Amino acid sequence: GRGRVFCVLREPIRTNRGRTSATSVPEAPPLLEHHLSINVSQSDVGVTEMLQLNEYMRKLSERVNEYMRKLSERVNEYMRKLSERVNEYMRKLSERVNEYMRKLSERVNEYMRKLSERVNEYMRKLSERVNEYMRKLSERVNEYMRKLSERVNEYMRKLSERVNEYMRKLSERVNEYMRKLSERVNEYMRKLSERVNEYMRMLSERVKEYMRMLTSEVIHEELSERVKKYMRKLNERVKEYMRMLSE
């Protein structure tokens, strides 16, 4: 007839192994009947052709639905296998990662163990060096303190000798000075005593002369008593003065 039918071109379906399927159907998206455009004029096509066309469209729709079902099954199977492969890959990857982390942890632990041993060895050697240094330093300090103590003792000994010598000489000088001072004081006291005695002798003579003159002239008795009292006090003061000088 003159009617036109628009449909998808037939192409063979490839299986997973690359072979062509015996029941090839044209590829079409889901619900192919909604995407087929059929323009048939009933005035031009007979009833028989319409029945054949409807039968063809029914079979085509069945084949398309069967193809989509099988395609969906294959896709689901492929996704299942892909999921299994991904899960297997992730499992192996997880095992590898765990193994790597285990080995890495062992290496890190081994490294830390060796590092700890090195640090401990270094600290041990450092402690030995510090102890040796402190021992030598202590010996040097003790030796220095011993020498310093010897020097101080020697200095104190010499200082004590010098002080003793100085005190001895000072004592000699003081004794010599006191001896000379005593001699001078004795000489001064002797001369002073001589002068005082001479003064007292002269004073006594004058007093006697004065008393003689008073007696001869017959002075009033009260005046004579005052003169005697004055001479007595003067004599006591002179004796006290002489006693203080003698002490």
mmCIF file of C-alpha atoms in Angstrom:
data_model
loop_
_atom_site.group_PDB
_atom_site.id
_atom_site.type_symbol
_atom_site.label_atom_id
_atom_site.label_comp_id
_atom_site.label_asym_id
_atom_site.label_seq_id
_atom_site.Cartn_x
_atom_site.Cartn_y
_atom_site.Cartn_z
ATOM 1 C CA GLY A 1 0.000 0.000 0.000
ATOM 2 C CA ARG A 2 0.896 3.689 0.038
ATOM 3 C CA GLY A 3 0.856 3.970 3.855
ATOM 4 C CA ARG A 4 4.174 4.898 5.703
ATOM 5 C CA VAL A 5 5.338 3.309 8.984
ATOM 6 C CA PHE A 6 8.128 4.922 11.071
ATOM 7 C CA CYS A 7 10.022 2.506 13.329
ATOM 8 C CA VAL A 8 13.478 1.924 14.716
ATOM 9 C CA LEU A 9 15.943 0.121 12.426
ATOM 10 C CA ARG A 10 16.755 -3.420 13.321
ATOM 11 C CA GLU A 11 20.215 -4.105 14.819
ATOM 12 C CA PRO A 12 21.567 -7.383 16.166
ATOM 13 C CA ILE A 13 21.866 -7.742 19.942
ATOM 14 C CA ARG A 14 25.370 -8.483 21.188
ATOM 15 C CA THR A 15 25.738 -10.906 24.081
ATOM 16 C CA ASN A 16 28.394 -10.756 26.736
ATOM 17 C CA ARG A 17 30.629 -13.043 24.619
ATOM 18 C CA GLY A 18 30.238 -10.938 21.469
ATOM 19 C CA ARG A 19 27.988 -13.418 19.563
ATOM 20 C CA THR A 20 24.861 -12.324 17.672
ATOM 21 C CA SER A 21 21.550 -13.454 19.174
ATOM 22 C CA ALA A 22 19.269 -15.556 16.995
ATOM 23 C CA THR A 23 16.174 -13.675 18.141
ATOM 24 C CA SER A 24 17.266 -10.186 17.178
ATOM 25 C CA VAL A 25 14.820 -7.425 17.885
ATOM 26 C CA PRO A 26 15.186 -3.731 17.214
ATOM 27 C CA GLU A 27 16.511 -1.652 20.127
ATOM 28 C CA ALA A 28 13.927 0.701 21.552
ATOM 29 C CA PRO A 29 13.418 2.570 24.807
ATOM 30 C CA PRO A 30 10.726 1.475 27.343
ATOM 31 C CA LEU A 31 7.102 1.864 26.233
ATOM 32 C CA LEU A 32 8.028 1.811 22.559
ATOM 33 C CA GLU A 33 4.421 2.034 21.529
ATOM 34 C CA HIS A 34 4.294 5.605 22.820
ATOM 35 C CA HIS A 35 7.284 6.600 20.601
ATOM 36 C CA LEU A 36 6.240 4.926 17.342
ATOM 37 C CA SER A 37 4.603 7.232 14.928
ATOM 38 C CA ILE A 38 2.218 5.485 12.608
ATOM 39 C CA ASN A 39 0.413 7.386 9.944
ATOM 40 C CA VAL A 40 -1.988 5.048 8.236
ATOM 41 C CA SER A 41 -4.961 6.221 6.264
ATOM 42 C CA GLN A 42 -7.918 3.850 6.651
ATOM 43 C CA SER A 43 -9.287 5.017 3.339
ATOM 44 C CA ASP A 44 -6.108 3.797 1.593
ATOM 45 C CA VAL A 45 -5.424 0.570 3.544
ATOM 46 C CA GLY A 46 -7.705 -2.399 3.550
ATOM 47 C CA VAL A 47 -9.063 -4.229 6.545
ATOM 48 C CA THR A 48 -6.650 -7.113 6.020
ATOM 49 C CA GLU A 49 -3.655 -4.863 5.983
ATOM 50 C CA MET A 50 -4.905 -3.169 9.149
ATOM 51 C CA LEU A 51 -5.229 -6.536 10.855
ATOM 52 C CA GLN A 52 -1.749 -7.527 9.722
ATOM 53 C CA LEU A 53 -0.390 -4.217 10.887
ATOM 54 C CA ASN A 54 -2.064 -4.588 14.282
ATOM 55 C CA GLU A 55 -0.720 -8.129 14.589
ATOM 56 C CA TYR A 56 2.728 -6.903 13.639
ATOM 57 C CA MET A 57 2.517 -4.079 16.181
ATOM 58 C CA ARG A 58 1.329 -6.524 18.864
ATOM 59 C CA LYS A 59 4.206 -8.914 18.182
ATOM 60 C CA LEU A 60 6.604 -6.027 17.985
ATOM 61 C CA SER A 61 5.361 -4.750 21.337
ATOM 62 C CA GLU A 62 5.712 -8.246 22.836
ATOM 63 C CA ARG A 63 9.243 -8.565 21.473
ATOM 64 C CA VAL A 64 10.130 -5.133 22.755
ATOM 65 C CA ASN A 65 8.729 -5.952 26.196
ATOM 66 C CA GLU A 66 10.564 -9.299 26.174
ATOM 67 C CA TYR A 67 13.731 -7.533 25.099
ATOM 68 C CA MET A 68 13.350 -4.938 27.853
ATOM 69 C CA ARG A 69 12.674 -7.707 30.403
ATOM 70 C CA LYS A 70 15.778 -9.611 29.334
ATOM 71 C CA LEU A 71 17.728 -6.378 29.188
ATOM 72 C CA SER A 72 16.570 -5.525 32.693
ATOM 73 C CA GLU A 73 17.559 -9.023 33.873
ATOM 74 C CA ARG A 74 20.948 -8.691 32.203
ATOM 75 C CA VAL A 75 21.425 -5.239 33.666
ATOM 76 C CA ASN A 76 20.416 -6.529 37.087
ATOM 77 C CA GLU A 77 22.753 -9.505 36.677
ATOM 78 C CA TYR A 78 25.514 -7.211 35.517
ATOM 79 C CA MET A 79 24.912 -4.858 38.444
ATOM 80 C CA ARG A 80 24.834 -7.847 40.822
ATOM 81 C CA LYS A 81 28.119 -9.145 39.451
ATOM 82 C CA LEU A 82 29.512 -5.640 39.414
ATOM 83 C CA SER A 83 28.425 -5.205 43.024
ATOM 84 C CA GLU A 84 30.019 -8.557 43.889
ATOM 85 C CA ARG A 85 33.204 -7.540 42.087
ATOM 86 C CA VAL A 86 33.180 -4.163 43.801
ATOM 87 C CA ASN A 87 32.539 -5.821 47.148
ATOM 88 C CA GLU A 88 35.301 -8.345 46.448
ATOM 89 C CA TYR A 89 37.592 -5.550 45.343
ATOM 90 C CA MET A 90 36.728 -3.506 48.424
ATOM 91 C CA ARG A 91 37.226 -6.598 50.606
ATOM 92 C CA LYS A 92 40.624 -7.259 49.054
ATOM 93 C CA LEU A 93 41.420 -3.557 49.222
ATOM 94 C CA SER A 94 40.384 -3.525 52.879
ATOM 95 C CA GLU A 95 42.531 -6.607 53.509
ATOM 96 C CA ARG A 96 45.447 -4.973 51.717
ATOM 97 C CA VAL A 97 44.917 -1.740 53.633
ATOM 98 C CA ASN A 98 44.669 -3.669 56.895
ATOM 99 C CA GLU A 99 47.771 -5.653 55.986
ATOM 100 C CA TYR A 100 49.542 -2.460 55.004
ATOM 101 C CA MET A 101 48.449 -0.757 58.221
ATOM 102 C CA ARG A 102 49.519 -3.822 60.208
ATOM 103 C CA LYS A 103 52.934 -3.822 58.550
ATOM 104 C CA LEU A 104 53.097 -0.059 58.896
ATOM 105 C CA SER A 105 52.184 -0.371 62.576
ATOM 106 C CA GLU A 106 54.839 -3.057 62.998
ATOM 107 C CA ARG A 107 57.388 -0.862 61.241
ATOM 108 C CA VAL A 108 56.367 2.146 63.320
ATOM 109 C CA ASN A 109 56.543 0.072 66.497
ATOM 110 C CA GLU A 110 59.913 -1.302 65.437
ATOM 111 C CA TYR A 111 61.098 2.192 64.581
ATOM 112 C CA MET A 112 59.814 3.536 67.896
ATOM 113 C CA ARG A 113 61.434 0.615 69.713
ATOM 114 C CA LYS A 114 64.773 1.274 68.026
ATOM 115 C CA LEU A 115 64.322 4.992 68.560
ATOM 116 C CA SER A 116 63.538 4.365 72.226
ATOM 117 C CA GLU A 117 66.613 2.149 72.496
ATOM 118 C CA ARG A 118 68.738 4.830 70.860
ATOM 119 C CA VAL A 119 67.265 7.519 73.095
ATOM 120 C CA ASN A 120 67.822 5.350 76.162
ATOM 121 C CA GLU A 121 71.369 4.615 75.037
ATOM 122 C CA TYR A 122 71.951 8.292 74.367
ATOM 123 C CA MET A 123 70.491 9.253 77.750
ATOM 124 C CA ARG A 124 72.598 6.565 79.430
ATOM 125 C CA LYS A 125 75.766 7.861 77.779
ATOM 126 C CA LEU A 126 74.713 11.415 78.506
ATOM 127 C CA SER A 127 74.080 10.495 82.140
ATOM 128 C CA GLU A 128 77.489 8.818 82.311
ATOM 129 C CA ARG A 129 79.136 11.880 80.786
ATOM 130 C CA VAL A 130 77.270 14.197 83.139
ATOM 131 C CA ASN A 131 78.201 12.029 86.118
ATOM 132 C CA GLU A 132 81.815 11.917 84.962
ATOM 133 C CA TYR A 133 81.799 15.658 84.449
ATOM 134 C CA MET A 134 80.225 16.236 87.866
ATOM 135 C CA ARG A 135 82.743 13.850 89.443
ATOM 136 C CA LYS A 136 85.658 15.709 87.869
ATOM 137 C CA LEU A 137 84.055 19.014 88.740
ATOM 138 C CA SER A 138 83.579 17.847 92.332
ATOM 139 C CA GLU A 139 87.213 16.738 92.452
ATOM 140 C CA ARG A 140 88.327 20.088 91.087
ATOM 141 C CA VAL A 141 86.116 21.961 93.537
ATOM 142 C CA ASN A 142 87.380 19.844 96.426
ATOM 143 C CA GLU A 143 90.969 20.362 95.306
ATOM 144 C CA TYR A 144 90.339 24.065 94.930
ATOM 145 C CA MET A 145 88.688 24.252 98.363
ATOM 146 C CA ARG A 146 91.556 22.252 99.872
ATOM 147 C CA LYS A 147 94.136 24.600 98.378
ATOM 148 C CA LEU A 148 92.022 27.584 99.339
ATOM 149 C CA SER A 149 91.738 26.247 102.884
ATOM 150 C CA GLU A 150 95.497 25.724 102.987
ATOM 151 C CA ARG A 151 96.059 29.246 101.711
ATOM 152 C CA VAL A 152 93.581 30.670 104.204
ATOM 153 C CA ASN A 153 95.167 28.703 107.026
ATOM 154 C CA GLU A 154 98.610 29.821 105.909
ATOM 155 C CA TYR A 155 97.397 33.378 105.653
ATOM 156 C CA MET A 156 95.765 33.194 109.089
ATOM 157 C CA ARG A 157 98.906 31.625 110.527
ATOM 158 C CA LYS A 158 101.081 34.380 109.101
ATOM 159 C CA LEU A 159 98.529 36.960 110.144
ATOM 160 C CA SER A 160 98.462 35.496 113.641
ATOM 161 C CA GLU A 161 102.258 35.545 113.741
ATOM 162 C CA ARG A 162 102.287 39.128 112.552
ATOM 163 C CA VAL A 163 99.594 40.092 115.053
ATOM 164 C CA ASN A 164 101.457 38.330 117.841
ATOM 165 C CA GLU A 165 104.685 39.980 116.769
ATOM 166 C CA TYR A 166 102.933 43.313 116.534
ATOM 167 C CA MET A 167 101.314 42.828 119.948
ATOM 168 C CA ARG A 168 104.647 41.748 121.400
ATOM 169 C CA LYS A 169 106.360 44.819 120.011
ATOM 170 C CA LEU A 170 103.416 46.964 121.033
ATOM 171 C CA SER A 171 103.543 45.475 124.509
ATOM 172 C CA GLU A 172 107.265 46.143 124.664
ATOM 173 C CA ARG A 173 106.710 49.687 123.483
ATOM 174 C CA VAL A 174 103.846 50.185 125.943
ATOM 175 C CA ASN A 175 105.913 48.726 128.743
ATOM 176 C CA GLU A 176 108.828 50.894 127.751
ATOM 177 C CA TYR A 177 106.541 53.890 127.496
ATOM 178 C CA MET A 178 104.947 53.096 130.865
ATOM 179 C CA ARG A 179 108.371 52.584 132.399
ATOM 180 C CA LYS A 180 109.549 55.914 131.067
ATOM 181 C CA LEU A 181 106.256 57.508 132.028
ATOM 182 C CA SER A 182 106.541 56.022 135.492
ATOM 183 C CA GLU A 183 110.065 57.336 135.764
ATOM 184 C CA ARG A 184 108.933 60.742 134.600
ATOM 185 C CA VAL A 185 105.943 60.687 136.950
ATOM 186 C CA ASN A 186 108.139 59.591 139.831
ATOM 187 C CA GLU A 187 110.629 62.261 138.953
ATOM 188 C CA TYR A 188 107.830 64.791 138.653
ATOM 189 C CA MET A 189 106.307 63.663 141.959
ATOM 190 C CA ARG A 190 109.671 63.783 143.610
ATOM 191 C CA LYS A 191 110.255 67.297 142.386
ATOM 192 C CA LEU A 192 106.667 68.244 143.169
ATOM 193 C CA SER A 193 107.013 66.762 146.619
ATOM 194 C CA GLU A 194 110.197 68.716 147.126
ATOM 195 C CA ARG A 195 108.496 71.866 145.940
ATOM 196 C CA VAL A 196 105.454 71.215 148.114
ATOM 197 C CA ASN A 197 107.650 70.485 151.092
ATOM 198 C CA GLU A 198 109.613 73.599 150.393
ATOM 199 C CA TYR A 199 106.369 75.518 149.973
ATOM 200 C CA MET A 200 104.978 74.062 153.200
ATOM 201 C CA ARG A 201 108.180 74.809 155.013
ATOM 202 C CA MET A 202 108.125 78.385 153.799
ATOM 203 C CA LEU A 203 104.414 78.648 154.506
ATOM 204 C CA SER A 204 104.911 77.250 157.962
ATOM 205 C CA GLU A 205 107.665 79.724 158.630
ATOM 206 C CA ARG A 206 105.512 82.563 157.420
ATOM 207 C CA VAL A 207 102.581 81.374 159.474
ATOM 208 C CA LYS A 208 104.788 81.088 162.505
ATOM 209 C CA GLU A 209 106.138 84.504 161.791
ATOM 210 C CA TYR A 210 102.636 85.815 161.334
ATOM 211 C CA MET A 211 101.479 84.145 164.512
ATOM 212 C CA ARG A 212 104.440 85.484 166.354
ATOM 213 C CA MET A 213 103.627 88.961 165.103
ATOM 214 C CA LEU A 214 99.997 88.549 166.066
ATOM 215 C CA THR A 215 100.915 87.309 169.504
ATOM 216 C CA SER A 216 103.344 90.056 170.064
ATOM 217 C CA GLU A 217 100.865 92.690 169.098
ATOM 218 C CA VAL A 218 98.103 91.059 171.191
ATOM 219 C CA ILE A 219 95.454 90.713 168.454
ATOM 220 C CA HIS A 220 91.933 90.025 169.361
ATOM 221 C CA GLU A 221 91.286 86.417 170.412
ATOM 222 C CA GLU A 222 88.561 85.845 167.788
ATOM 223 C CA LEU A 223 90.923 86.762 164.941
ATOM 224 C CA SER A 224 93.502 84.371 166.240
ATOM 225 C CA GLU A 225 90.937 81.576 166.356
ATOM 226 C CA ARG A 226 89.937 82.206 162.711
ATOM 227 C CA VAL A 227 93.573 82.137 161.614
ATOM 228 C CA LYS A 228 94.133 78.850 163.381
ATOM 229 C CA LYS A 229 91.021 77.383 161.815
ATOM 230 C CA TYR A 230 92.105 78.538 158.369
ATOM 231 C CA MET A 231 95.586 77.091 158.863
ATOM 232 C CA ARG A 232 94.127 73.803 159.976
ATOM 233 C CA LYS A 233 91.913 73.525 156.863
ATOM 234 C CA LEU A 234 94.803 74.556 154.670
ATOM 235 C CA ASN A 235 96.968 71.902 156.202
ATOM 236 C CA GLU A 236 94.247 69.250 155.613
ATOM 237 C CA ARG A 237 93.895 70.254 151.963
ATOM 238 C CA VAL A 238 97.647 70.081 151.459
ATOM 239 C CA LYS A 239 97.746 66.598 152.969
ATOM 240 C CA GLU A 240 94.820 65.456 150.806
ATOM 241 C CA TYR A 241 96.526 66.825 147.739
ATOM 242 C CA MET A 242 99.760 65.042 148.657
ATOM 243 C CA ARG A 243 97.878 61.801 149.222
ATOM 244 C CA MET A 244 96.233 62.028 145.788
ATOM 245 C CA LEU A 245 99.581 62.711 144.172
ATOM 246 C CA SER A 246 101.160 59.748 145.893
ATOM 247 C CA GLU A 247 98.380 57.449 144.658
#
